[in-house]
Short mmCIF file of C-alpha atoms and ligand atoms in Angstrom, two decimals:
data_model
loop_
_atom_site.label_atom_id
_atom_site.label_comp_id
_atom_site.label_asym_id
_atom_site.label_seq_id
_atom_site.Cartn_x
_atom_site.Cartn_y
_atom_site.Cartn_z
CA UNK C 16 -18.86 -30.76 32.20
CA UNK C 17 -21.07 -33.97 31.64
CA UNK C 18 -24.18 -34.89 30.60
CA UNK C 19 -27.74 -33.26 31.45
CA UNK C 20 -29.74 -36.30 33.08
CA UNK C 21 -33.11 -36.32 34.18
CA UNK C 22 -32.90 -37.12 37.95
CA UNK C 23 -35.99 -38.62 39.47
CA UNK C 24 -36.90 -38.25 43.18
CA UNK C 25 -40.14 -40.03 44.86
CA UNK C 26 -41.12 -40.22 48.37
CA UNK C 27 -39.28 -42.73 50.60
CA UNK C 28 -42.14 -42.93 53.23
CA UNK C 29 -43.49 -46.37 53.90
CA UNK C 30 -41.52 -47.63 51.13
CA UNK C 31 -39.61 -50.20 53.46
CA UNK C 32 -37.93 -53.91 52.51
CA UNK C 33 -39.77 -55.49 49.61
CA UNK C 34 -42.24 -52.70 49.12
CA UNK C 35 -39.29 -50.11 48.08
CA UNK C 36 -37.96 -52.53 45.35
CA UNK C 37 -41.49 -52.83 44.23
CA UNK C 38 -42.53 -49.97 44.05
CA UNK C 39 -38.84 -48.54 42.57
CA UNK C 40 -39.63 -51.51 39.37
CA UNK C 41 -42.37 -50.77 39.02
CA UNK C 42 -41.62 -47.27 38.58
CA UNK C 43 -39.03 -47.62 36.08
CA UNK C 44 -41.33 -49.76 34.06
CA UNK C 45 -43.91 -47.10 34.13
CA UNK C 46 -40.97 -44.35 32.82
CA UNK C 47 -40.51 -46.06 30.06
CA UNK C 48 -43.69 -46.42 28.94
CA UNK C 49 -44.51 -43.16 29.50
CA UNK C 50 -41.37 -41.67 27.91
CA UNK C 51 -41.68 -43.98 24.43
CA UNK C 52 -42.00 -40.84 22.19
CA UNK C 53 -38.26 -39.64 23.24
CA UNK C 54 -34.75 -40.70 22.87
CA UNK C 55 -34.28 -42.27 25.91
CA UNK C 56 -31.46 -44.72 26.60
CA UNK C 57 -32.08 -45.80 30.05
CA UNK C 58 -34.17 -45.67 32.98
CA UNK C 59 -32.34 -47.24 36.49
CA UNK C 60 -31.87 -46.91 39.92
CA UNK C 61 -29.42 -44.97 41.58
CA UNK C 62 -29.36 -44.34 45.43
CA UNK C 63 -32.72 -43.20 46.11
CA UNK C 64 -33.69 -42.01 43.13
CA UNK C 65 -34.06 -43.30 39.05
CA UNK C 66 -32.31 -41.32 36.30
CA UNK C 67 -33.56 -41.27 33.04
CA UNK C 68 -30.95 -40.81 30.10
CA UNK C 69 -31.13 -40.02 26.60
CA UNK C 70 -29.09 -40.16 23.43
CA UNK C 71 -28.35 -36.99 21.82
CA UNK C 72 -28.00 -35.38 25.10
CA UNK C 73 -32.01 -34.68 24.24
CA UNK C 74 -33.03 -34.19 28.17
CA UNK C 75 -35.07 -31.21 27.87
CA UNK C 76 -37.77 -29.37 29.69
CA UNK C 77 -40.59 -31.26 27.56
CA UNK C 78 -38.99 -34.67 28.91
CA UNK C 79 -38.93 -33.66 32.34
CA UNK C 80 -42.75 -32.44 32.35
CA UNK C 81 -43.47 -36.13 30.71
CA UNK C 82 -41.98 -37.44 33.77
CA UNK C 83 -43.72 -35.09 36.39
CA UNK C 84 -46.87 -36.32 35.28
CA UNK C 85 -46.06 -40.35 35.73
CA UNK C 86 -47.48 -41.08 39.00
CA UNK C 87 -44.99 -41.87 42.30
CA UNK C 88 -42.85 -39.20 40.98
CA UNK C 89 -42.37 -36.55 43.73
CA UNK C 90 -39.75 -34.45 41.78
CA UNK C 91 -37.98 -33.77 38.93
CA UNK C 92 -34.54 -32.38 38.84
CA UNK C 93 -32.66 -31.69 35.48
CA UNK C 94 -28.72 -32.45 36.14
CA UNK C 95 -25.59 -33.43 35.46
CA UNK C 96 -23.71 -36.32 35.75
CA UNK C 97 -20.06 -35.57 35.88
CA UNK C 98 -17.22 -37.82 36.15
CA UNK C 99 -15.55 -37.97 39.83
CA UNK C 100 -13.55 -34.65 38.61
CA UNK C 101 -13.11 -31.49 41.24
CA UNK C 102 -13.12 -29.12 38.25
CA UNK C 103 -16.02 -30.90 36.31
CA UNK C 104 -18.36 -30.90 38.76
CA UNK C 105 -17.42 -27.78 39.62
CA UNK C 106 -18.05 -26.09 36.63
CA UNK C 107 -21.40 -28.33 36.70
CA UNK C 108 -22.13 -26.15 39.85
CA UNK C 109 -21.56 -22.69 38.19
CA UNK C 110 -23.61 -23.72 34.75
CA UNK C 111 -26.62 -25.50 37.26
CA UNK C 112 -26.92 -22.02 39.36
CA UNK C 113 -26.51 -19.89 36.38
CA UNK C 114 -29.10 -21.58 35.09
CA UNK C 115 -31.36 -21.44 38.60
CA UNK C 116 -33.07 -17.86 37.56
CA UNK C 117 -33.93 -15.28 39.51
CA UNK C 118 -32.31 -15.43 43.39
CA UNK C 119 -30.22 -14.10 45.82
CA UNK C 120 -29.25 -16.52 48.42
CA UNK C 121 -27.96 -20.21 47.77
CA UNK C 122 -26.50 -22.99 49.47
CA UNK C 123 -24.24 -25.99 48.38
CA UNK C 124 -25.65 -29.41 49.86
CA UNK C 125 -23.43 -32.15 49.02
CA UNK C 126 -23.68 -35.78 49.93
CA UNK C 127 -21.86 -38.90 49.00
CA UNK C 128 -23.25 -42.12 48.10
CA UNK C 129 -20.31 -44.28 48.52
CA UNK C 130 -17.80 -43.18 50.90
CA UNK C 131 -14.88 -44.09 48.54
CA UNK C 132 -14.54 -40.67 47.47
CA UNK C 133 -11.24 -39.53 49.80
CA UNK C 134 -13.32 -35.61 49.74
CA UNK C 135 -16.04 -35.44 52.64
CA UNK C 136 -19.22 -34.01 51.97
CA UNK C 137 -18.38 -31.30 54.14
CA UNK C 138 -15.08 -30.15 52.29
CA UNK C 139 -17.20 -30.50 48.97
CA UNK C 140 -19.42 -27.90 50.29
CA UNK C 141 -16.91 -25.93 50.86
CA UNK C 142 -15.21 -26.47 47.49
CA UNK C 143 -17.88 -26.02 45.47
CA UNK C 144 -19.16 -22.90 47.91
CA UNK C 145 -16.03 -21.37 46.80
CA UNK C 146 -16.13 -21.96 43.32
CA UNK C 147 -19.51 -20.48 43.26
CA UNK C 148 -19.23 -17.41 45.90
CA UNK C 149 -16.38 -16.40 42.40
CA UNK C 150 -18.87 -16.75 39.84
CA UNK C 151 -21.61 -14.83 41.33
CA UNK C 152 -19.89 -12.58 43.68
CA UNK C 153 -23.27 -10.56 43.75
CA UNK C 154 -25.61 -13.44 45.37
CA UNK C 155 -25.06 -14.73 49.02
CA UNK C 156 -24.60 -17.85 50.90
CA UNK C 157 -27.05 -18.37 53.45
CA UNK C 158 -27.53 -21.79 55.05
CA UNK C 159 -31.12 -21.54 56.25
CA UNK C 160 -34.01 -20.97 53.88
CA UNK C 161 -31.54 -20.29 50.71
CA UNK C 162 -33.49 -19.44 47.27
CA UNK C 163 -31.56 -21.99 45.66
CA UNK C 164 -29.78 -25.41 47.02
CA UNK C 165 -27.25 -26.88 44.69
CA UNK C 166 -27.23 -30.58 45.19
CA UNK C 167 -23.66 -32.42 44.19
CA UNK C 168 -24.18 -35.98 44.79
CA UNK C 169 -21.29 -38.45 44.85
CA UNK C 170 -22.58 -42.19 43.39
CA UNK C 171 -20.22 -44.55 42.64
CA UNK C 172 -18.08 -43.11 39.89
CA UNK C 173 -20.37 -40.03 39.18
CA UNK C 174 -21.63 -36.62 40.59
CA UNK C 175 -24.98 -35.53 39.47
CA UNK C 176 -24.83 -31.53 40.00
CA UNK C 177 -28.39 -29.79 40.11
CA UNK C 178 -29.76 -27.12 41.23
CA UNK C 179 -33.87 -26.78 40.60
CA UNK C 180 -36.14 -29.32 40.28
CA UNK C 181 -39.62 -29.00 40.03
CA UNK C 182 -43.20 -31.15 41.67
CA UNK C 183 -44.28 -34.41 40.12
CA UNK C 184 -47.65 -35.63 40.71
CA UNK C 185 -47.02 -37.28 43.34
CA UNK C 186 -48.59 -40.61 44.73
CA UNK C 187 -47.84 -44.21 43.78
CA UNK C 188 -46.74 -46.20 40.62
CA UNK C 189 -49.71 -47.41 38.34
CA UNK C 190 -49.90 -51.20 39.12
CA UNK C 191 -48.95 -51.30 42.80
CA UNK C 192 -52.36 -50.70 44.08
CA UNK C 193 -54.32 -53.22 41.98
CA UNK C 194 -56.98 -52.70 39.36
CA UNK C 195 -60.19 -50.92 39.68
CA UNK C 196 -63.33 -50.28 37.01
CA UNK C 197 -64.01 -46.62 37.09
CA UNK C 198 -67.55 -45.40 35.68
CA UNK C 199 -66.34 -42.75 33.35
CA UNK C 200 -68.96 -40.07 31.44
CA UNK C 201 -67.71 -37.33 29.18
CA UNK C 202 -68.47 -34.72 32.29
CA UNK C 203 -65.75 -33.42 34.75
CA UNK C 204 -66.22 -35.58 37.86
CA UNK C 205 -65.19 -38.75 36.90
CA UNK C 206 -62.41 -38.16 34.58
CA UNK C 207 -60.90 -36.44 37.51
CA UNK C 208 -61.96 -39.21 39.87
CA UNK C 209 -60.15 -41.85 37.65
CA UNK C 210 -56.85 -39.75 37.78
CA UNK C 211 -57.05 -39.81 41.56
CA UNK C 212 -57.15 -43.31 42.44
CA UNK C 213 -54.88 -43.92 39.05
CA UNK C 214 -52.69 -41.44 41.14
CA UNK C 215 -52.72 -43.88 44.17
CA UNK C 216 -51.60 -47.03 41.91
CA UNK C 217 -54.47 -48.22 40.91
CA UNK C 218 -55.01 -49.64 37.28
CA UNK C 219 -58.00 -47.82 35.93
CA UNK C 220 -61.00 -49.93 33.84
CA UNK C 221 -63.33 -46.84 32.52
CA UNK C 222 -66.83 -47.74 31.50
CA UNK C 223 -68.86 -45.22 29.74
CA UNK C 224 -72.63 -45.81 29.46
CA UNK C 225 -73.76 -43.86 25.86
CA UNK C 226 -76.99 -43.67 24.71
CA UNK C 227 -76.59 -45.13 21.50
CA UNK C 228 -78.39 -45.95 19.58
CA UNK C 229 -80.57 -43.46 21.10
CA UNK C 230 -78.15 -40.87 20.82
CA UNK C 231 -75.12 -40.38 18.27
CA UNK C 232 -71.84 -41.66 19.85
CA UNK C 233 -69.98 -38.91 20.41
CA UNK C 234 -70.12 -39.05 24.14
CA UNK C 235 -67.81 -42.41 23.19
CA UNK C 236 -65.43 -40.25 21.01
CA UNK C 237 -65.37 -38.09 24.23
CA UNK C 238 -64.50 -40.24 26.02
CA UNK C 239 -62.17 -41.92 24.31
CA UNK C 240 -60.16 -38.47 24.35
CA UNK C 241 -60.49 -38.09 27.73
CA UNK C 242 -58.74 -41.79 27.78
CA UNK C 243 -55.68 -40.18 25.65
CA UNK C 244 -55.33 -36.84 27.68
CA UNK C 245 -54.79 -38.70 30.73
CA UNK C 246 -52.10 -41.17 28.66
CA UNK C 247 -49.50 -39.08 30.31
CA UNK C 248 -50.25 -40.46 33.42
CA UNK C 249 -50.26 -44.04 32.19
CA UNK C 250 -53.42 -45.24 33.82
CA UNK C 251 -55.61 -46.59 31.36
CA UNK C 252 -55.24 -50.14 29.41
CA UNK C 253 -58.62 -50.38 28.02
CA UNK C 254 -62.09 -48.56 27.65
CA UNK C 255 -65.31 -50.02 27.93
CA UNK C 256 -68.37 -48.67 26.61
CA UNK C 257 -71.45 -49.26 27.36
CA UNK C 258 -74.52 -48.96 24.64
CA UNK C 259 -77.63 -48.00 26.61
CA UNK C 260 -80.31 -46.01 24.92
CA UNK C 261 -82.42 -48.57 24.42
CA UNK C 262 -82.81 -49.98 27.82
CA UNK C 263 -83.16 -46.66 29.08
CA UNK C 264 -86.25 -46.77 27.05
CA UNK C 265 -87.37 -49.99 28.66
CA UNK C 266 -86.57 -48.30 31.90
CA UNK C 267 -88.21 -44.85 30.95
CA UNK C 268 -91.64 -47.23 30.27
CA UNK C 269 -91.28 -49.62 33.20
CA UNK C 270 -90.76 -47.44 36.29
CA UNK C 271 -92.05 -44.26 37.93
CA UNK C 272 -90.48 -41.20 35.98
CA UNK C 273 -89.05 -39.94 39.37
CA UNK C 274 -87.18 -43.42 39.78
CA UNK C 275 -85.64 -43.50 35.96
CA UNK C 276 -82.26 -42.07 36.83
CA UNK C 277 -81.68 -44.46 40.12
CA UNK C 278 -82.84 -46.89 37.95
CA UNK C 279 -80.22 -46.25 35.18
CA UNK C 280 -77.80 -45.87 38.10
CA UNK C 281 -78.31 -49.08 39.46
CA UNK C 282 -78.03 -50.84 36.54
CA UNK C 283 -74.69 -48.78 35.67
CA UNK C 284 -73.72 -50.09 38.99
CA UNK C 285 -74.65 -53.96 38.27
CA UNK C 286 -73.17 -54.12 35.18
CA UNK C 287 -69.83 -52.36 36.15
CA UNK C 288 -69.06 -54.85 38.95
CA UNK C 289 -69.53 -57.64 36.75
CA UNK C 290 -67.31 -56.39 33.99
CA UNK C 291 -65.30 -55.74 37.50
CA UNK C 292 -65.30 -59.50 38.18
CA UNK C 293 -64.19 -60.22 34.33
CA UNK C 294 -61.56 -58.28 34.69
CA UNK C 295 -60.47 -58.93 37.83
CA UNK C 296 -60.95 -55.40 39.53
CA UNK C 297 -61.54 -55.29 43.36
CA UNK C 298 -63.11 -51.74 43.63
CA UNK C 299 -65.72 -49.32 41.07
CA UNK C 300 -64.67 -45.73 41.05
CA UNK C 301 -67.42 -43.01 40.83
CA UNK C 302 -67.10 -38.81 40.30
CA UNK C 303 -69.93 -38.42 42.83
CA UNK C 304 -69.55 -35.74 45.48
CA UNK C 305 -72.17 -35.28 48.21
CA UNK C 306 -75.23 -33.23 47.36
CA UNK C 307 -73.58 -31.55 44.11
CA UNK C 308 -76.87 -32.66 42.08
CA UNK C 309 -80.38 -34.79 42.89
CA UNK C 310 -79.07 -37.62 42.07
CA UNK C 311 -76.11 -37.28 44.83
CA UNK C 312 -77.70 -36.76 47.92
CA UNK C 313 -77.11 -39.42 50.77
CA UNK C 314 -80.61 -41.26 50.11
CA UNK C 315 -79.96 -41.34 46.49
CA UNK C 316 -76.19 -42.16 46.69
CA UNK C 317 -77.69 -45.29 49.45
CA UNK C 318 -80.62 -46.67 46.63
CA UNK C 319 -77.42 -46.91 44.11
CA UNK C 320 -74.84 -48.08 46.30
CA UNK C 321 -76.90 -51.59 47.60
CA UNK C 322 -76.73 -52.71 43.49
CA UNK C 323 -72.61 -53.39 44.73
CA UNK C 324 -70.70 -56.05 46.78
CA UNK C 325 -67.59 -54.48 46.23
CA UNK C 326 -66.02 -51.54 47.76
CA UNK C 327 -67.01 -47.86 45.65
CA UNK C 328 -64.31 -45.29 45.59
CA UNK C 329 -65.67 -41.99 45.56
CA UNK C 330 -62.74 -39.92 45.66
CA UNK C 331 -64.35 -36.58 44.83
CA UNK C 332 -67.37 -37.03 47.33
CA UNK C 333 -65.91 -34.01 50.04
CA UNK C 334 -64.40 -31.72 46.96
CA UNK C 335 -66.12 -28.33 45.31
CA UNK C 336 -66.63 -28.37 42.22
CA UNK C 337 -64.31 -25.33 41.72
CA UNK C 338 -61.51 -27.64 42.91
CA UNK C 339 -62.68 -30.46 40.90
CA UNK C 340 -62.82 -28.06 37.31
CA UNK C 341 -58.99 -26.98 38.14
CA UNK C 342 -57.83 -30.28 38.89
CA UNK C 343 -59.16 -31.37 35.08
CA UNK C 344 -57.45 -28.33 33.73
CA UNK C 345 -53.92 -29.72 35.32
CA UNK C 346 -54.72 -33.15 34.13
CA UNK C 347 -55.71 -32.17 30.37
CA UNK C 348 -59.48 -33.27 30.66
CA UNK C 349 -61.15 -29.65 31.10
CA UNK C 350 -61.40 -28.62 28.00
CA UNK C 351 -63.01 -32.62 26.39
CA UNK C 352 -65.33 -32.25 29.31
CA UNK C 353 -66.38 -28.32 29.01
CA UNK C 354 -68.20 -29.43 25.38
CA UNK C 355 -71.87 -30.62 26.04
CA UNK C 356 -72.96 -34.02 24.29
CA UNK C 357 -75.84 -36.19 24.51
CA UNK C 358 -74.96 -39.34 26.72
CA UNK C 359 -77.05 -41.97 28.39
CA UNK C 360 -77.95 -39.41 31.09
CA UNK C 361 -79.62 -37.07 28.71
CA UNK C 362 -81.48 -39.28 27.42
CA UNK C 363 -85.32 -39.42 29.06
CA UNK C 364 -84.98 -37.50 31.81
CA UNK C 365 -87.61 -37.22 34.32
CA UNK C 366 -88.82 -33.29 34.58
CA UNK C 367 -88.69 -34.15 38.28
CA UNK C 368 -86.03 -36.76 39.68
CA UNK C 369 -86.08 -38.05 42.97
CA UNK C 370 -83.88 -36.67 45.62
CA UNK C 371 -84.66 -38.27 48.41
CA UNK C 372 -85.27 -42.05 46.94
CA UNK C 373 -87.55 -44.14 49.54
CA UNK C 374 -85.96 -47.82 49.20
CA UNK C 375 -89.03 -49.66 49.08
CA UNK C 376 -90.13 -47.24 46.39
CA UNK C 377 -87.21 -48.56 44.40
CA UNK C 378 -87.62 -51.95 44.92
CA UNK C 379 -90.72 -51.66 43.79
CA UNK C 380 -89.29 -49.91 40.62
CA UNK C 381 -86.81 -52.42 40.22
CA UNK C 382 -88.94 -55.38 40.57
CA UNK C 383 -91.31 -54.27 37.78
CA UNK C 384 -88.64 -55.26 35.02
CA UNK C 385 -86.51 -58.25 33.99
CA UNK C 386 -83.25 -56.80 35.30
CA UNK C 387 -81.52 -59.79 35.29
CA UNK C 388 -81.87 -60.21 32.04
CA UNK C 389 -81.06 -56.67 31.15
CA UNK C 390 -77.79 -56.95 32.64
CA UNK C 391 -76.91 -59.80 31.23
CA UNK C 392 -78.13 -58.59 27.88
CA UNK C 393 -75.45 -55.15 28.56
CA UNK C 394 -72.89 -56.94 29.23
CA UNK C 395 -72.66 -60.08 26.43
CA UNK C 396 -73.07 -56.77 24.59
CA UNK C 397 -70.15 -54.52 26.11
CA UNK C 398 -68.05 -53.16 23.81
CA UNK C 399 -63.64 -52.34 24.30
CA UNK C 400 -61.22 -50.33 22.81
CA UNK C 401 -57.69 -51.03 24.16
CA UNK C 402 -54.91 -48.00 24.65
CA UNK C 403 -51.65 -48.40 24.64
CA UNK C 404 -50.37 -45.95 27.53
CA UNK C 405 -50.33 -48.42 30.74
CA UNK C 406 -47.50 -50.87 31.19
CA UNK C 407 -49.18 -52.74 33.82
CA UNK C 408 -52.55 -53.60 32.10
CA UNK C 409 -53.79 -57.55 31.25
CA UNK C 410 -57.01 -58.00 29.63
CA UNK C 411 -58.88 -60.74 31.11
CA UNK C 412 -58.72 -63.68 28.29
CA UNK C 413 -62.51 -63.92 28.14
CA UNK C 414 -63.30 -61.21 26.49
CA UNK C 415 -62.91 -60.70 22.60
CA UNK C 416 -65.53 -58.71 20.78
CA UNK C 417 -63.42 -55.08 20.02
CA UNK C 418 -65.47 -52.00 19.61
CA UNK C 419 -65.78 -51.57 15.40
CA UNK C 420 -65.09 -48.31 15.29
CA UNK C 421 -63.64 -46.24 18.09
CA UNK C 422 -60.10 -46.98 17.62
CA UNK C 423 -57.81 -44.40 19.50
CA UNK C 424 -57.02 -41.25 18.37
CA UNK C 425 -53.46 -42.29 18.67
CA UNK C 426 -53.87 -45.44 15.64
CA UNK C 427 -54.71 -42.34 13.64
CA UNK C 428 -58.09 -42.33 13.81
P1 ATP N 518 -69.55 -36.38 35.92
O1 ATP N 518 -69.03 -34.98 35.87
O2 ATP N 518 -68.50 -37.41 36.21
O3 ATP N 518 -70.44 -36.71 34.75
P2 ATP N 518 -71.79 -35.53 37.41
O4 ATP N 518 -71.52 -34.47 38.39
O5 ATP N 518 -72.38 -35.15 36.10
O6 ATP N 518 -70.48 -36.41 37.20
P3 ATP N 518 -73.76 -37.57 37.64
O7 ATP N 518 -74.14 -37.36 36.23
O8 ATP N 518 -74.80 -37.63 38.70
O9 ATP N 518 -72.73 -36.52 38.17
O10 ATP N 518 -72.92 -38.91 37.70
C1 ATP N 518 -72.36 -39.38 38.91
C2 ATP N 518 -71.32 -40.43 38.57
O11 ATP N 518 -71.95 -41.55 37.92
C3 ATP N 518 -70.29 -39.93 37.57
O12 ATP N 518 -69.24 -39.21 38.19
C4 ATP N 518 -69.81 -41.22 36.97
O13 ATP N 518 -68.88 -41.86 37.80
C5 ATP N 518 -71.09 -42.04 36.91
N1 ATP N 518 -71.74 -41.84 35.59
C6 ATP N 518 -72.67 -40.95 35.25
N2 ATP N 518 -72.99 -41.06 33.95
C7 ATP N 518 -72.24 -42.06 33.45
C8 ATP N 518 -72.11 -42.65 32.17
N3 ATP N 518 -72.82 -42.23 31.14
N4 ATP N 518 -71.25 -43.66 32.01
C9 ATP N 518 -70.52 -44.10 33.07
N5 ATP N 518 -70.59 -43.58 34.29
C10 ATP N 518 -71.45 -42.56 34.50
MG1 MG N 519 -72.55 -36.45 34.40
#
């Protein structure tokens, strides 16, 4: 009958001369890395879509929700790939609808890749209509809206029979949309907000501000989790945190208490587009969405944003936080997030913040410190851990002093 394959199907829209091919390698690439735990054999292209095989015949339900996950994949079909054989694929067709659940109506759609295949598709449909209308005399054909469509598709030598496939993610490959440095706290914004524009291609550079040594690190262990529960996805190459406490200290002493947490912000901000320019990121990423707290209204949101010369991505800045907390349970980072730590932002905070900054308020604020030299201070200081989930990831040579102790859960720690 042939061998279950994992068939791969992405959206063909805009994907037109060199883009396609792109976007198609890079694709594979990103399969592979995201399918190291399992037996596969190969990843390639085949007509308009990549098929993922495995010894052992292990192609199972767990590999195809691995593959849903990896972003640019629209859908995932579990098939078969017979040999050019009427009663093979045949039979492929009876075990693929048997195997479709609960219906009543289907359809055969049948198409042929290469044309050297003397059946057309139209006789295979009604072949393989025939075959089927025997071994479920019970369910009917119906050509418009059926419950279930059984593909049969003719490339080269083979037929790959399905009949269900299920939603991908989505969106583009990881590494076709450049790289971006994502300011990432333990909370449930900006995990999400990294997913999304790692969704759209992007390679994702998290930087977590913790409080240490003001605070204990777990907001780092946090989110260094976080890091792993999106590995699925395939995002992430490296993580870089940020040790803060005690210049939030200088900052808690220097300016108005109103003005600490723009403050903090706009140093977050400075010190993220430089390690931006190290690693040669075009765009910071932020989980801000409008008015959700004080420190995101539009004044606020302005007194941050002038700290950057580079574009910031707010993907979540129009979505409820309802939508927000279920998009972090599909992506695995609900539950990390849901537990309350002490990070950076917990750390001296004003009874009353600011909502409605006045600029020349924070100037004044920001003038009444050595900033430069606090930023330049953070970042000689910056600390990495690297993950081993993204295929498209190159750390920028310059950089060399590892975190000491936050290795990823993955090395066993
Ligand atoms: P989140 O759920 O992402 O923590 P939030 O709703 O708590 O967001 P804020 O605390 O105001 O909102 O933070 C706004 C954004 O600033 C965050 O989404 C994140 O991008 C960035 N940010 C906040 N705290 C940190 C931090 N400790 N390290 C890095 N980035 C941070
Ligand atoms: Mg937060």
């Amino acid at each position: 009958m042939g061998a279950r394959v994992c068939l791969v199907h992405y959206h063909e829209i805009g994907l037109k001369g060199k883009n396609r091919s792109t976007f198609e390698n890079q694709l594979v690439t990103n399969l592979r890395k995201a399918l190291q735990a399992f037996p596969v054999k190969d990843v390639r292209r085949i007509s308009g879509h990549l098929l993922v095989s495995c010894a052992d015949d292990a192609v199972t339900d767990e590999l195809a929700r691995a593959v849903a996950q990896v972003p640019g994949v629209a859908r995932v079909s579990l098939a078969f790939h017979c040999a050019l054989v009427e009663k093979e694929y045949c039979d492929a067709a009876v075990r693929a609808l048997g195997e479709a659940g609960d219906f009543t109506s289907f359809k055969v759609h049948a198409r042929r890749s290469s044309t050297t295949y003397a059946l057309h598709s139209i006789d295979m449909n009604r072949l393989v209509g025939d075959v089927l209308c025997r071994a479920f005399p019970d369910k009917q054909v119906r050509m418009h809206k059926p419950d279930v469509t059984v593909n049969v598709n003719v490339v080269n030598n083979g037929v790959y029979v399905y009949a269900t496939s299920g939603p991908g993610v989505g969106g583009l490959p990881v590494g076709t949309a450049g790289k971006v440095v994502t300011l990432l706290s333990s909370g449930f914004d900006s995990p999400v907000a990294t997913w999304m524009v790692g969704r759209r291609g992007a390679v994702c550079v998290p930087v977590h501000f913790s409080g240490r040594p003001m605070t204990a690190d777990t907001s780092e262990y946090l989110c260094r989790d976080i890091v792993d529960a999106l590995a699925p996805a395939g995002m992430v190459g490296r993580l870089y945190v940020v040790p803060f406490g005690e210049r939030q200290r200088e900052i808690s002493l220097a300016v108005p208490q109103s003005l600490r947490i723009i403050t903090y912000r706009r140093v977050m901000f400075a010190v993220s587009e430089r390690i931006a320019a190290l690693e040669g990121a075009k765009a910071l990423v932020t989980g801000e969405s409008l008015g959700q707290v004080a420190s995101q209204t539009l004044d606020n949101i302005a007194a941050v944003n002038e700290m950057a010369t580079m574009p910031v991505l707010r993907p979540l800045i129009g979505s409820d936080k309802q939508e927000i907390m279920r998009r972090a349970q599909q992506i695995g980072t609900y539950d990390l997030s849901a537990q309350s730590v002490d990070d950076c932002c917990t750390l001296f905070m004003p009874r009353r913040p600011e909502t409605h900054a006045r600029l020349a308020e924070v100037h004044a604020a920001w003038d009444s410190f050595d900033h430069d030299a606090m930023i330049d201070d953070l970042v000689r200081d910056v600390e990495y851990v690297d993950f081993d989930q993204c295929a498209s990831y190159r750390p920028p040579a310059s950089l060399r002093a590892r975190h000491r102790d936050l290795l990823p859960a993955s090395e066993g720690n």
